[in-house]
Amino acid sequence: MGLIFIKYLWFVIPFLTILLISPVEARFDYQVEFSSRLVSLSADTGTARRASSSFDGARLDLRGFGRLEGDLEFFAELQLEAAADPAGRLSQLFVQQLDLLPGVDLRIGRFILNYGEQFTRRTDNASGRANYLIGNQLVDPAVRQSGLELSGSLERLGWSLALTDGQASPDFQEGQSFAVSGKLWKRLLPRLAGSISYYRVDHDSPVLTNFTDNSNAAEIYQQIDEQLVVDPLTAEPDVTAWQVDLIYDPVVGQLPLEFYGQLGRMDLPDEQLDYRSLEIVCSFLPELWLAARGGRLDLQSGRVDRLQLAAGYRFGPHSLFKLEYLHQDSNYSNRAYQLEGVTGEISVSW
């Protein structure tokens, strides 16, 4: 734990100093999330079968929030994984000026791109309470990049526009360009909401964007074999992408339901990739739910299909348990395999 504070001492001291000695009113809060999983998966390539059951590394997320009088906000997120870098990684760090202009907010720093809706309902390191399942969408392009973002609303139409470095981390390579992303969203009906998102970057090789990294989608299921490629997405220098999302939350009888649909396309230098998914959640009690998600990815050389079934139960305001079954069938670039198994996760937050 001491390594964490030493590594990020340069951030902690200025952050706390601003909040504590500021001549105006300052407020500070924090959030902690912990999770651990038991993963039991098997992969069948047609010629060989491999199975693996084990606990993955325990994970911890630490978030700090600060606000100064005058609508200036600070946010920092530190992610740790016991099996990885013991000093963790500072995944987000930004300041946000609310009402820079009437109804317009400005965000500067390193943040998650506001692209699609899957990043609001996904598992991210230890943070999985917004995800009704354990694994993520088959295609999850939500990434962290550095830059600035403007956002606001106009006639109940929400919008955001970001200019970022288009990379996992800035390195000022020759050939680096900027990435542009935008999003529009609106409540279409009392129980129906939708959004459309766009992303564009054109680096010169060998500079690559992390937008197509898709490690969010592969993170949990990659453990059975480090050489097993869960999906065909790879890092690319040139990407044009769009995505449409719909969320419908009716009440049938007295049973709350939620439907989440995703439809997207990525145009890559040598490939066009189309994907879609549908997620259904049924909440029998505030503490108990069942969820199902089906996804498909199509490209010129083949396709990938994924089915996830899950149940979740909240033990109280701070802890929950989820159990998920996965079946994935892949056949692309002359590579065919099936992935199947069960994952359990316990999560605690305070």
Coordinates of C-alpha atoms in Angstrom, one line a residue, residues 6 42 44 46 116 141 151 192 258 287 298 326 329:
I6 CA 4.7 7.2 -3.0
S42 CA -13.4 -24.0 -20.9
D44 CA -12.7 -25.8 -27.4
G46 CA -12.0 -28.3 -32.3
G116 CA -22.5 5.0 -26.2
P141 CA -15.4 0.8 -27.1
S151 CA -21.3 19.1 -22.7
L192 CA -37.7 5.3 -23.7
E258 CA -35.3 -3.0 -18.7
E287 CA -32.5 -7.0 -4.1
D298 CA -19.7 -9.4 -37.9
L326 CA -21.3 -17.6 -20.7
D329 CA -18.9 -19.1 -30.5

